[in-house]
XYZ file of C-alpha atoms in Angstrom:
734
model
C -0.096 -0.022 -0.075
C 3.097 2.642 1.091
C 4.187 2.267 -2.670
C 0.907 2.618 -4.469
C 0.241 5.612 -2.740
C 3.802 7.151 -2.518
C 3.278 6.696 -6.691
C -0.261 8.151 -6.522
C 0.733 11.159 -4.424
C 3.806 11.823 -6.648
C 1.743 11.469 -9.920
C -0.857 13.990 -8.239
C 2.247 16.829 -7.556
C 3.493 15.874 -11.094
C -0.019 16.236 -12.436
C -1.327 19.430 -10.302
C -3.496 21.089 -12.677
C -5.632 18.269 -14.023
C -6.123 17.060 -10.354
C -7.000 20.126 -8.824
C -9.191 20.960 -11.947
C -11.023 17.658 -11.531
C -11.750 18.539 -7.566
C -13.227 21.652 -8.719
C -15.502 20.571 -11.418
C -16.624 17.841 -8.560
C -17.429 20.918 -6.120
C -19.146 22.821 -9.388
C -21.319 19.904 -10.092
C -22.369 19.050 -6.913
C -23.063 22.460 -5.743
C -25.148 22.834 -8.751
C -27.044 19.795 -7.634
C -27.417 21.198 -4.207
C -28.987 24.505 -5.768
C -31.305 23.056 -8.315
C -32.617 20.261 -5.999
C -35.847 20.968 -4.006
C -35.525 21.641 -0.019
C -34.496 18.819 2.317
C -37.481 17.926 4.212
C -37.819 16.386 7.925
C -37.091 13.311 6.801
C -39.347 9.976 7.347
C -38.541 8.382 10.918
C -39.679 4.728 11.387
C -38.474 1.929 13.866
C -38.703 -1.475 12.151
C -39.888 -4.278 14.241
C -41.463 -2.440 16.955
C -44.986 -2.235 18.154
C -45.478 1.595 17.870
C -44.137 1.044 13.960
C -46.673 -1.496 13.489
C -49.273 0.652 14.807
C -48.401 3.294 12.374
C -48.159 1.502 9.650
C -51.796 -0.053 10.621
C -52.988 3.411 10.351
C -51.789 3.970 6.800
C -53.899 1.127 6.130
C -57.027 1.253 7.791
C -56.832 5.428 8.221
C -55.630 6.368 4.910
C -56.705 10.365 5.672
C -55.044 10.186 9.115
C -51.201 10.021 7.940
C -48.648 10.398 10.046
C -46.086 12.103 8.217
C -48.669 15.697 8.164
C -47.671 18.378 10.595
C -49.597 19.243 13.416
C -50.194 22.308 15.383
C -52.067 22.898 18.852
C -53.010 26.562 19.329
C -53.548 27.163 22.629
C -55.691 29.670 24.193
C -55.771 30.521 27.903
C -58.959 33.274 28.978
C -57.537 36.660 31.594
C -57.805 35.625 35.087
C -61.939 35.763 36.638
C -62.955 34.896 32.604
C -63.550 31.632 30.736
C -63.045 30.803 26.904
C -66.517 29.593 27.015
C -67.351 33.719 27.560
C -69.053 34.859 24.442
C -66.175 37.394 23.969
C -63.202 34.726 24.300
C -65.512 32.353 22.396
C -65.695 34.682 19.415
C -62.157 35.586 19.224
C -61.437 31.459 19.159
C -63.904 31.473 16.629
C -62.390 34.059 14.480
C -59.165 32.214 14.741
C -60.314 29.233 13.265
C -61.972 31.077 10.233
C -58.606 32.948 9.702
C -56.540 29.367 9.336
C -59.373 27.900 7.306
C -59.717 31.179 4.514
C -56.372 32.441 5.372
C -52.727 32.332 3.475
C -51.709 28.662 3.138
C -55.104 27.069 3.500
C -54.208 24.699 0.880
C -52.046 22.619 3.156
C -54.135 22.551 5.595
C -56.295 19.036 6.650
C -58.058 20.012 9.311
C -59.044 22.192 11.690
C -60.900 21.353 14.539
C -63.730 23.396 16.613
C -62.880 22.922 20.462
C -66.727 23.504 21.649
C -67.582 21.138 19.285
C -64.911 18.262 20.077
C -65.301 19.549 23.908
C -61.660 20.585 23.828
C -61.967 22.795 27.010
C -60.371 22.493 30.398
C -62.623 21.458 33.225
C -62.065 24.809 34.941
C -63.510 26.549 31.408
C -59.800 29.170 31.778
C -58.122 26.890 28.606
C -58.856 25.416 25.235
C -56.944 24.618 22.233
C -57.310 24.187 18.331
C -55.912 21.424 16.835
C -54.788 21.592 12.973
C -53.674 18.859 10.906
C -51.505 19.825 7.611
C -51.238 17.756 4.257
C -47.342 17.823 4.363
C -44.502 17.589 7.069
C -43.276 20.911 8.725
C -40.355 20.845 6.783
C -42.314 21.043 3.583
C -44.744 23.863 4.797
C -44.550 26.982 2.815
C -43.653 29.811 4.473
C -46.784 31.965 4.410
C -48.357 28.683 6.003
C -45.951 28.992 8.543
C -46.580 32.657 9.013
C -50.144 32.262 9.069
C -50.109 29.644 11.920
C -47.602 32.238 13.898
C -50.123 34.921 13.214
C -53.046 33.603 13.794
C -53.253 34.645 17.903
C -52.469 38.215 17.568
C -56.083 39.364 17.364
C -56.762 37.231 20.436
C -53.793 38.671 22.469
C -54.922 42.264 21.542
C -58.460 41.161 23.174
C -56.513 40.003 26.161
C -56.200 36.451 25.649
C -52.973 34.404 25.848
C -51.970 32.614 22.604
C -49.380 29.878 22.241
C -48.458 27.354 19.287
C -47.016 24.226 20.016
C -46.446 21.201 17.625
C -43.937 20.315 15.022
C -45.770 22.626 12.363
C -43.070 25.051 13.701
C -40.687 23.012 12.601
C -37.688 25.061 10.657
C -34.527 23.431 9.300
C -31.659 23.778 11.970
C -29.713 26.660 12.209
C -25.674 25.943 13.417
C -25.002 30.155 14.144
C -21.973 31.530 13.396
C -20.127 28.985 15.735
C -18.447 26.744 13.555
C -17.222 30.010 11.501
C -15.284 30.744 15.031
C -14.292 27.174 14.946
C -12.648 27.498 11.555
C -10.780 30.456 12.628
C -10.008 28.912 15.440
C -8.350 25.795 13.568
C -6.235 28.335 11.450
C -4.986 30.156 14.334
C -3.602 26.599 15.540
C -2.218 25.788 11.901
C -0.560 29.185 11.491
C 1.151 28.413 15.126
C 1.946 24.927 14.225
C 3.190 25.543 11.035
C 4.662 29.174 10.625
C 3.510 29.655 7.668
C 0.544 31.256 6.132
C 0.652 29.282 3.110
C 1.333 26.188 4.752
C -1.585 26.839 7.517
C -4.575 27.469 4.869
C -3.590 24.765 2.810
C -5.457 22.170 5.361
C -7.986 24.536 5.277
C -8.627 24.777 1.923
C -8.998 21.356 1.032
C -11.089 20.632 3.835
C -13.507 23.001 3.078
C -13.550 21.869 -0.970
C -13.978 18.139 0.192
C -16.775 19.444 2.917
C -18.318 21.178 0.156
C -18.572 18.191 -2.236
C -19.927 15.868 0.189
C -22.341 18.281 1.952
C -23.850 19.602 -1.725
C -23.882 16.289 -2.548
C -26.132 15.272 0.606
C -28.412 18.287 -0.222
C -28.719 17.313 -3.739
C -29.653 13.794 -2.878
C -31.786 14.646 0.443
C -35.145 13.972 -1.330
C -34.283 10.913 -3.139
C -32.984 9.580 -0.603
C -35.388 10.439 2.140
C -32.464 12.503 4.207
C -33.341 13.889 7.519
C -32.617 17.751 8.004
C -29.839 17.409 10.293
C -27.942 14.626 8.222
C -26.098 17.534 6.435
C -25.018 19.348 9.412
C -23.426 16.085 11.013
C -21.763 15.043 7.903
C -20.180 19.129 7.784
C -19.024 18.649 11.544
C -17.334 14.982 10.936
C -16.155 15.985 7.175
C -14.410 19.468 8.570
C -12.696 17.843 10.967
C -11.168 14.885 9.797
C -10.621 16.838 6.956
C -8.491 19.279 8.340
C -6.655 16.833 10.376
C -5.731 14.324 7.351
C -4.684 17.250 5.220
C -2.653 18.348 8.399
C -0.810 15.306 8.739
C -0.002 14.859 4.887
C 1.747 18.498 4.859
C 3.397 17.921 7.916
C 5.180 14.602 6.464
C 6.036 16.723 3.159
C 7.615 19.690 5.513
C 9.652 16.909 7.123
C 10.760 15.269 4.125
C 11.853 18.354 2.512
C 14.079 19.088 5.881
C 15.739 15.724 5.023
C 16.735 17.538 1.887
C 13.993 15.788 -0.870
C 13.063 16.938 -4.231
C 9.645 18.616 -3.945
C 7.506 15.689 -5.905
C 9.675 12.739 -4.005
C 8.619 14.618 -0.628
C 4.988 14.473 -1.783
C 5.222 11.206 -2.893
C 7.008 9.861 -0.026
C 4.144 11.863 2.707
C 1.417 10.260 0.615
C 3.220 6.645 1.240
C 3.777 6.894 4.698
C 1.328 9.437 6.842
C -1.381 8.761 3.588
C -0.912 5.343 4.975
C -1.837 6.164 8.339
C -4.810 8.656 7.085
C -6.394 5.594 4.784
C -6.580 3.307 8.243
C -7.583 5.625 10.143
C -10.278 6.883 7.622
C -11.326 3.740 7.276
C -11.870 3.311 11.077
C -14.252 6.226 10.596
C -16.285 4.556 7.567
C -16.727 1.407 9.824
C -17.708 3.080 12.677
C -20.267 5.164 10.999
C -21.492 2.748 8.454
C -22.156 0.047 11.575
C -25.021 2.105 12.732
C -27.126 0.069 10.230
C -26.878 -2.703 12.693
C -29.613 -0.416 15.123
C -31.656 -1.482 11.922
C -33.496 2.350 12.195
C -33.166 3.778 8.707
C -32.535 6.986 9.598
C -29.308 6.247 11.701
C -28.346 4.563 8.777
C -28.943 6.969 6.872
C -27.222 9.508 8.808
C -24.171 7.045 9.377
C -23.681 6.545 5.906
C -23.916 10.154 4.518
C -20.943 10.968 6.926
C -19.401 7.863 6.189
C -19.385 9.352 2.523
C -17.649 12.820 3.654
C -15.073 10.999 5.317
C -14.102 9.111 2.511
C -13.919 12.215 0.710
C -11.779 13.345 2.923
C -9.388 10.958 2.390
C -9.399 11.364 -1.259
C -8.550 14.610 -0.971
C -5.925 14.328 1.475
C -4.057 11.859 -0.979
C -4.561 13.782 -4.708
C -5.516 17.362 -4.166
C -3.258 18.386 -0.836
C -0.319 17.312 -3.097
C -1.226 18.688 -6.378
C -1.561 22.129 -4.061
C 1.426 21.518 -2.601
C 3.099 21.336 -6.495
C 1.471 24.760 -6.915
C 2.572 26.186 -3.266
C 6.411 25.829 -4.784
C 9.002 26.919 -2.076
C 6.213 29.138 0.376
C 5.653 25.895 2.095
C 8.878 25.191 3.607
C 9.747 23.174 6.597
C 9.803 26.039 9.100
C 13.236 25.305 10.616
C 14.410 27.156 7.424
C 11.829 29.802 7.284
C 10.540 30.635 10.838
C 11.754 31.480 14.064
C 8.996 30.663 15.616
C 8.799 26.990 14.981
C 12.474 25.765 14.946
C 14.512 28.516 15.709
C 15.852 29.232 12.596
C 18.183 25.968 12.244
C 19.363 24.784 9.048
C 17.165 21.764 7.237
C 18.816 18.188 7.860
C 20.103 19.150 11.733
C 18.848 16.943 14.193
C 15.767 18.532 15.970
C 16.365 19.452 19.438
C 13.894 18.163 22.259
C 10.791 19.190 21.821
C 7.596 19.464 24.231
C 6.946 15.843 23.243
C 10.386 14.442 23.610
C 10.262 15.794 27.225
C 6.718 14.459 28.200
C 7.529 11.413 26.629
C 10.472 10.878 28.722
C 8.322 12.116 31.739
C 6.111 9.549 30.965
C 8.445 6.878 30.693
C 9.849 7.742 34.196
C 6.789 7.156 35.770
C 4.478 5.292 34.014
C 2.765 3.716 36.784
C 1.831 6.699 37.938
C 0.534 8.209 34.950
C -1.622 5.109 33.916
C -3.577 5.864 37.755
C -3.898 9.107 37.207
C -5.487 9.120 33.720
C -7.814 6.074 34.583
C -8.871 7.360 37.800
C -9.652 10.751 36.323
C -11.651 9.956 33.410
C -13.213 7.035 35.586
C -14.599 9.985 38.179
C -15.803 11.786 34.966
C -17.875 8.610 34.138
C -19.603 8.415 37.040
C -22.679 10.412 35.967
C -23.190 8.045 32.877
C -24.605 5.283 35.084
C -27.816 7.727 35.368
C -28.111 8.087 31.930
C -31.819 8.948 30.894
C -32.740 8.636 27.367
C -35.685 9.965 25.353
C -37.105 11.813 22.037
C -37.427 15.514 22.581
C -40.748 16.810 22.392
C -42.023 20.541 23.128
C -41.343 20.015 26.948
C -37.801 19.731 26.333
C -37.678 23.287 24.833
C -36.577 26.748 26.041
C -38.983 28.125 28.464
C -38.964 31.098 26.694
C -40.651 29.712 23.594
C -43.795 29.411 22.344
C -43.984 25.668 22.224
C -42.868 25.318 25.806
C -45.105 27.596 27.006
C -48.287 25.970 25.050
C -46.973 22.867 26.387
C -47.019 23.999 29.906
C -50.475 25.492 29.717
C -51.970 22.161 28.532
C -50.377 20.380 31.404
C -51.936 23.140 33.785
C -55.245 23.091 32.235
C -55.810 19.050 30.627
C -53.224 17.345 33.163
C -49.846 16.767 32.887
C -50.449 13.573 30.720
C -52.195 15.601 27.964
C -49.061 16.358 26.357
C -48.335 12.799 25.707
C -51.131 10.738 24.941
C -51.305 7.314 24.114
C -52.841 6.057 20.719
C -54.238 2.401 20.919
C -54.956 1.216 17.351
C -57.199 -2.152 17.300
C -56.946 -4.205 14.368
C -60.736 -5.259 14.616
C -64.500 -4.618 15.157
C -66.269 -2.511 17.374
C -66.740 -5.322 20.190
C -62.690 -5.593 20.418
C -62.521 -1.929 20.813
C -64.948 -1.612 23.095
C -63.432 -4.331 25.070
C -60.053 -2.793 24.990
C -61.099 0.637 26.097
C -63.143 -1.334 28.926
C -60.045 -2.860 30.240
C -57.694 0.386 29.688
C -59.678 2.017 32.200
C -59.250 -0.123 35.089
C -55.406 0.185 34.984
C -53.619 2.110 37.121
C -51.932 5.526 36.017
C -55.053 6.503 33.631
C -56.579 9.662 33.532
C -58.980 9.324 30.544
C -60.156 6.682 28.214
C -61.867 8.437 25.111
C -64.580 6.254 23.332
C -63.274 4.132 19.823
C -63.021 5.896 16.870
C -63.966 3.306 14.012
C -62.797 3.654 10.252
C -64.952 3.910 6.815
C -64.630 0.050 6.466
C -65.647 -0.589 10.721
C -62.627 -3.182 11.028
C -60.428 -1.088 13.149
C -60.777 2.050 15.604
C -58.755 3.803 17.654
C -58.799 4.324 21.321
C -57.384 7.385 22.513
C -55.907 7.439 26.313
C -54.747 10.213 28.369
C -52.110 9.144 31.164
C -51.988 10.676 34.668
C -48.224 11.374 34.376
C -46.013 13.369 32.383
C -44.779 11.250 29.108
C -41.215 11.148 30.041
C -42.259 9.653 33.678
C -41.524 5.638 34.571
C -45.466 5.956 35.553
C -46.275 6.603 31.953
C -43.924 3.927 30.800
C -45.229 1.120 33.035
C -48.698 1.940 31.712
C -47.587 1.505 28.249
C -46.097 -1.466 28.922
C -49.286 -2.807 31.344
C -51.509 -2.021 28.294
C -49.489 -4.089 26.193
C -49.009 -7.127 28.315
C -52.811 -7.582 28.499
C -53.712 -7.161 24.832
C -54.971 -9.808 22.479
C -53.542 -9.930 18.979
C -54.376 -7.107 16.901
C -54.076 -4.679 19.178
C -51.263 -2.085 19.597
C -49.890 1.179 21.252
C -48.392 4.001 19.561
C -48.112 8.020 20.085
C -44.813 10.001 20.929
C -44.546 8.203 24.143
C -44.539 4.710 23.367
C -42.238 5.360 20.011
C -40.049 7.046 22.686
C -39.908 3.691 24.399
C -39.739 1.172 21.616
C -36.909 3.715 20.517
C -34.790 3.522 23.571
C -35.261 -0.065 23.861
C -34.074 -0.473 20.631
C -31.278 1.765 21.091
C -30.272 -0.368 24.127
C -30.327 -3.688 22.440
C -27.823 -2.651 19.985
C -25.340 -0.785 21.739
C -23.782 -4.147 22.647
C -23.895 -5.955 19.108
C -22.848 -2.323 17.899
C -20.021 -2.239 19.910
C -19.019 -5.922 19.174
C -19.057 -5.370 15.252
C -17.025 -1.814 15.350
C -14.592 -2.790 18.123
C -13.810 -6.313 16.570
C -13.650 -5.169 12.757
C -11.603 -2.056 14.065
C -9.251 -4.642 16.284
C -8.759 -6.438 12.913
C -7.893 -3.581 11.273
C -5.099 -2.388 13.827
C -3.316 -5.793 14.147
C -2.960 -5.590 10.618
C -1.054 -2.134 10.759
C 0.337 -2.360 14.195
C 1.231 -6.248 13.951
C 0.509 -6.573 17.253
C -2.348 -8.337 19.269
C -1.896 -5.999 22.805
C -1.703 -2.556 20.877
C -4.997 -2.641 19.067
C -6.893 -4.286 22.553
C -4.868 -1.222 24.416
C -6.439 1.120 21.981
C -10.005 -0.411 22.073
C -9.991 -0.184 26.231
C -8.957 3.418 26.058
C -11.579 4.321 23.546
C -14.063 3.133 26.204
C -12.331 4.702 28.869
C -12.777 7.878 26.882
C -16.210 7.610 25.159
C -17.938 6.565 29.089
C -16.439 9.936 30.237
C -17.843 12.006 27.587
C -20.865 10.419 28.081
C -20.827 11.599 31.961
C -20.307 14.938 30.607
C -23.201 15.273 28.825
C -25.295 13.920 31.281
C -23.720 16.262 33.818
C -24.174 19.171 31.202
C -27.394 18.264 29.457
C -29.071 16.130 32.423
C -28.581 17.383 35.390
C -27.696 21.145 34.021
C -24.033 21.079 35.577
C -22.584 24.148 33.869
C -25.731 24.564 31.386
C -25.371 28.243 31.264
C -21.839 28.279 29.839
C -22.312 26.041 27.230
C -25.981 27.168 26.385
C -28.159 24.806 27.486
C -31.458 26.539 28.205
C -33.527 23.475 29.300
C -32.514 20.018 30.558
C -34.127 16.813 30.052
C -33.153 13.364 28.740
C -30.703 12.798 26.552
C -31.340 12.093 22.937
C -32.002 8.348 22.847
C -29.867 8.457 19.674
C -27.143 10.272 20.973
C -25.058 7.435 22.890
C -24.847 5.333 19.841
C -24.433 7.863 17.104
C -21.664 9.588 19.395
C -19.924 5.877 20.385
C -19.671 5.196 16.506
C -17.607 8.687 15.687
C -15.643 8.765 18.621
C -14.207 5.792 17.811
C -13.344 6.303 14.733
C -11.806 9.460 15.565
C -9.976 7.897 18.475
C -8.914 5.422 16.324
C -7.356 8.164 14.164
C -4.815 9.572 16.957
C -3.892 5.925 17.766
C -2.929 5.332 14.048
C -1.045 8.758 13.583
C 0.960 8.361 16.876
C 1.239 4.938 17.439
C 2.213 4.287 13.396
C 5.628 6.728 14.180
C 6.505 4.605 16.935
C 6.001 1.366 15.461
C 7.907 2.567 12.042
C 10.564 3.512 14.527
C 10.925 0.315 16.454
C 10.977 -1.620 12.987
C 13.991 0.261 12.303
C 15.707 -0.708 14.971
C 15.236 1.064 18.207
C 14.421 0.090 21.431
C 10.569 0.040 22.558
C 11.311 2.942 25.162
C 12.961 5.203 22.337
C 10.423 4.531 19.721
C 8.135 6.017 21.848
C 9.948 9.006 22.729
C 10.363 9.181 18.298
C 6.876 8.860 17.940
C 6.011 12.147 20.278
C 9.192 13.928 19.028
C 7.792 13.784 15.573
C 3.878 13.305 16.206
C 2.860 14.995 19.555
C 3.058 18.378 18.128
C 0.647 17.158 15.154
C -1.744 15.151 17.226
C -2.088 17.962 19.978
C -3.015 20.219 17.072
C -5.312 18.412 15.256
C -7.153 17.561 18.218
C -7.350 21.046 19.369
C -8.794 21.666 15.733
C -11.401 19.096 15.990
C -12.552 20.477 19.484
C -12.761 23.801 18.294
C -14.462 22.445 15.198
C -17.115 20.155 17.317
C -17.720 23.157 19.873
C -18.737 25.531 17.285
C -21.607 23.538 16.918
C -22.735 24.087 20.553
C -24.503 27.461 18.954
C -26.915 25.280 16.679
C -30.699 25.378 17.489
C -31.403 21.806 16.939
C -30.548 19.808 20.180
C -29.410 17.108 18.629
C -26.427 19.111 17.104
C -25.847 21.094 19.920
C -25.419 17.684 22.172
C -23.483 15.659 19.814
C -21.426 18.747 18.951
C -20.746 19.365 22.887
C -20.287 15.216 23.244
C -17.937 15.039 20.655
C -15.456 17.716 21.675
C -15.244 16.482 25.103
C -14.593 13.148 23.531
C -12.082 14.145 21.335
C -10.369 16.167 24.576
C -10.467 13.209 26.770
C -9.225 10.678 24.023
C -6.420 12.734 22.265
C -4.985 14.357 25.725
C -5.467 11.879 28.457
C -5.753 8.192 26.563
C -3.234 8.617 23.739
C -1.043 11.208 25.237
C -0.583 9.780 28.633
C -2.163 6.605 28.761
C -0.596 4.792 25.934
C 2.836 6.030 26.351
C 2.737 4.873 29.950
C 1.155 1.318 28.730
C 3.775 1.103 26.038
C 6.605 1.832 28.830
C 5.300 -1.135 30.977
C 5.019 -3.681 28.095
C 7.946 -2.782 26.428
C 8.837 -5.318 23.664
C 5.689 -7.178 24.503
C 3.714 -4.434 22.966
C 4.656 -5.186 19.682
C 4.628 -9.182 19.827
C 2.322 -11.361 17.784
C 2.331 -14.975 17.419
C 4.443 -16.208 14.284
C 1.934 -18.666 12.646
C -0.677 -15.302 12.999
C 2.132 -12.907 11.496
C 2.507 -15.658 8.410
C -1.428 -15.745 7.444
C -2.223 -11.452 8.135
C -1.228 -9.639 4.855
C 1.394 -7.198 5.028
C -0.213 -3.592 4.961
C 3.203 -2.154 5.424
C 1.921 1.047 7.095
C 5.283 1.674 8.256
C 6.987 2.095 4.733
C 9.396 -0.465 5.230
C 8.503 -1.897 1.807
C 8.753 1.666 0.126
C 12.204 2.069 1.802
C 13.088 -0.959 -0.373
C 11.709 0.156 -3.320
C 13.173 3.341 -3.452
C 17.012 1.684 -2.367
C 16.930 3.241 1.206
C 19.661 2.057 3.534
C 18.431 -0.262 5.895
C 18.342 1.355 9.282
C 18.751 -2.145 11.197
C 16.497 -4.685 12.777
C 13.359 -4.381 15.002
C 15.114 -6.881 17.531
C 17.113 -5.364 20.594
C 17.613 -5.929 24.258
C 15.008 -4.521 26.260
C 16.875 -1.643 27.932
C 14.210 1.155 27.238
C 14.315 2.170 30.994
C 17.741 3.452 30.152
C 17.021 6.192 28.243
C 15.316 8.247 30.660
C 18.895 9.283 32.087
C 19.438 10.397 27.972
């Protein structure tokens, strides 16, 4: 592989005009497709194999006019103190509101508007009522004038002294990320300038990453409606693609400059950078792709599509790093030089080829090698303490009750809870596949269960072969009591009776996430273990990498629970409302963090393996790896943290939560696990870290990430054998 990538990188450098033209053409083609495609919708949501999904499927079959895909809205009206909504004046305002919706802008997208006085949707004390509006399309497909008409529908009633608040998914809009990601990119630029000491070298990773992300996100936007991608898919793909795109280009450029410092010609340096650092990029990218595509094991179409789309962006980032980066290095000419020959900031002005002075990475590695047990204990205990809140993880899907208290949706949610009871915002929909007798029997049985506030009379379809029984729980939707009620209804019902609604969907979704977590971990960690075993020709190094990942991801989940569920430091991170962690958040974060964690493992340990293979003792190999890679790994981690943190300003709760979780996970994994625990473990293992049974070594293909075959191909002098006495502890005195 190293030889192939060497030829690819050198070829891209020499034919830089053609390579750059191809990538620019792809960018314009993807951009044109995105510009001409219709706006993406919210994407359909289904959970195959669950009872809630069976109920929705039965609804589509038996009640064709009650599509679950259409947006809904509840316009909640509360009379002023001392008055009732049934009084003539308030009632007239509510009826005027209904007429305005039916005959106003966007009425063609409205399926139905219910009169609360006919449906008896008035609270027991007469203070509150609500108007239910059903639309023909999803919230993301509503026209602007339709959404504006909904927002303006209560203005006259408010002028008359009534409180009007609007809830429901009809107000759903495309998530906005705000200016946070721009700030993240600016921070990344500053880090690159400090790292390289050159504006040209710093701008190159940013330019190539933006081109790659532009192609990936534009392609997702162009295919959003065709593939039924959710509106958050492109945002998450941008988040991951931007981070890995900058990092992968950073490693190629850094190795290119190191090769130039050794006196290579520019095209030769580009080829060697692609053959060595490029090999690490390929395998790091593969681990990310495996983690993202592996989300398919959960068997939730929306999550699978998100993972595949993000994986596609990562693949583009790898291809950009291997081809476009060498091409642009060719255009940059001598402006991309080793910092030692160009900058006082980075290298102290030493001439190229001079033996580098012990840097911060070298000093840190020697410190860890002197005190490996202490560093290991501090790292493990520290992350273990941060991980404690993860034991109290509560999962659920967001509703209007999780929105900030300043929003109209949250106010409508609270008014309904006060007027009709806590369970009114989470009604259960029991779908009966049978005649009226079965529906009546089901309703009577449910009335006798604990936790039930109201059971509505069954509503039959036109064919009289199915019915809907609406059940209002006594407790709020996310309560344990409501979950117990759902289980009680399901346990006692005969075949053909299904419980659905958002509350039941939340329960089924969370259960499916829990059931899929262990198989997903086994699949992803198992495949990545095999991949890393190929890369490092070792059993213990991949095992250490996997265990370190588990430690960092659990610690990151603990931080997410502390901030988003408990509210610790919530105001600092823009968390206005605490609540359960989104059900898909943990498994999605596990997948992404695993891929990113393996990035640092591959980049850092590959250089150690390269030094070990060419004759250095295990301890000295650790020092060499840190000497050449620590600065770049730190820069890459800071860039990723900056990019992910930029999404804390997003309006979408899931994007905000994932941005925080990934930023914290990279912080823990890069600076605690990879930079501290990894060298400590390698110091304790010595030669054993690189042990591989001979029979296994014979059957495993040699992918040659350290570039030994490339050195032989290029006629480099043999630097020695990997064998040597285990005297790695002697280097602490060096």
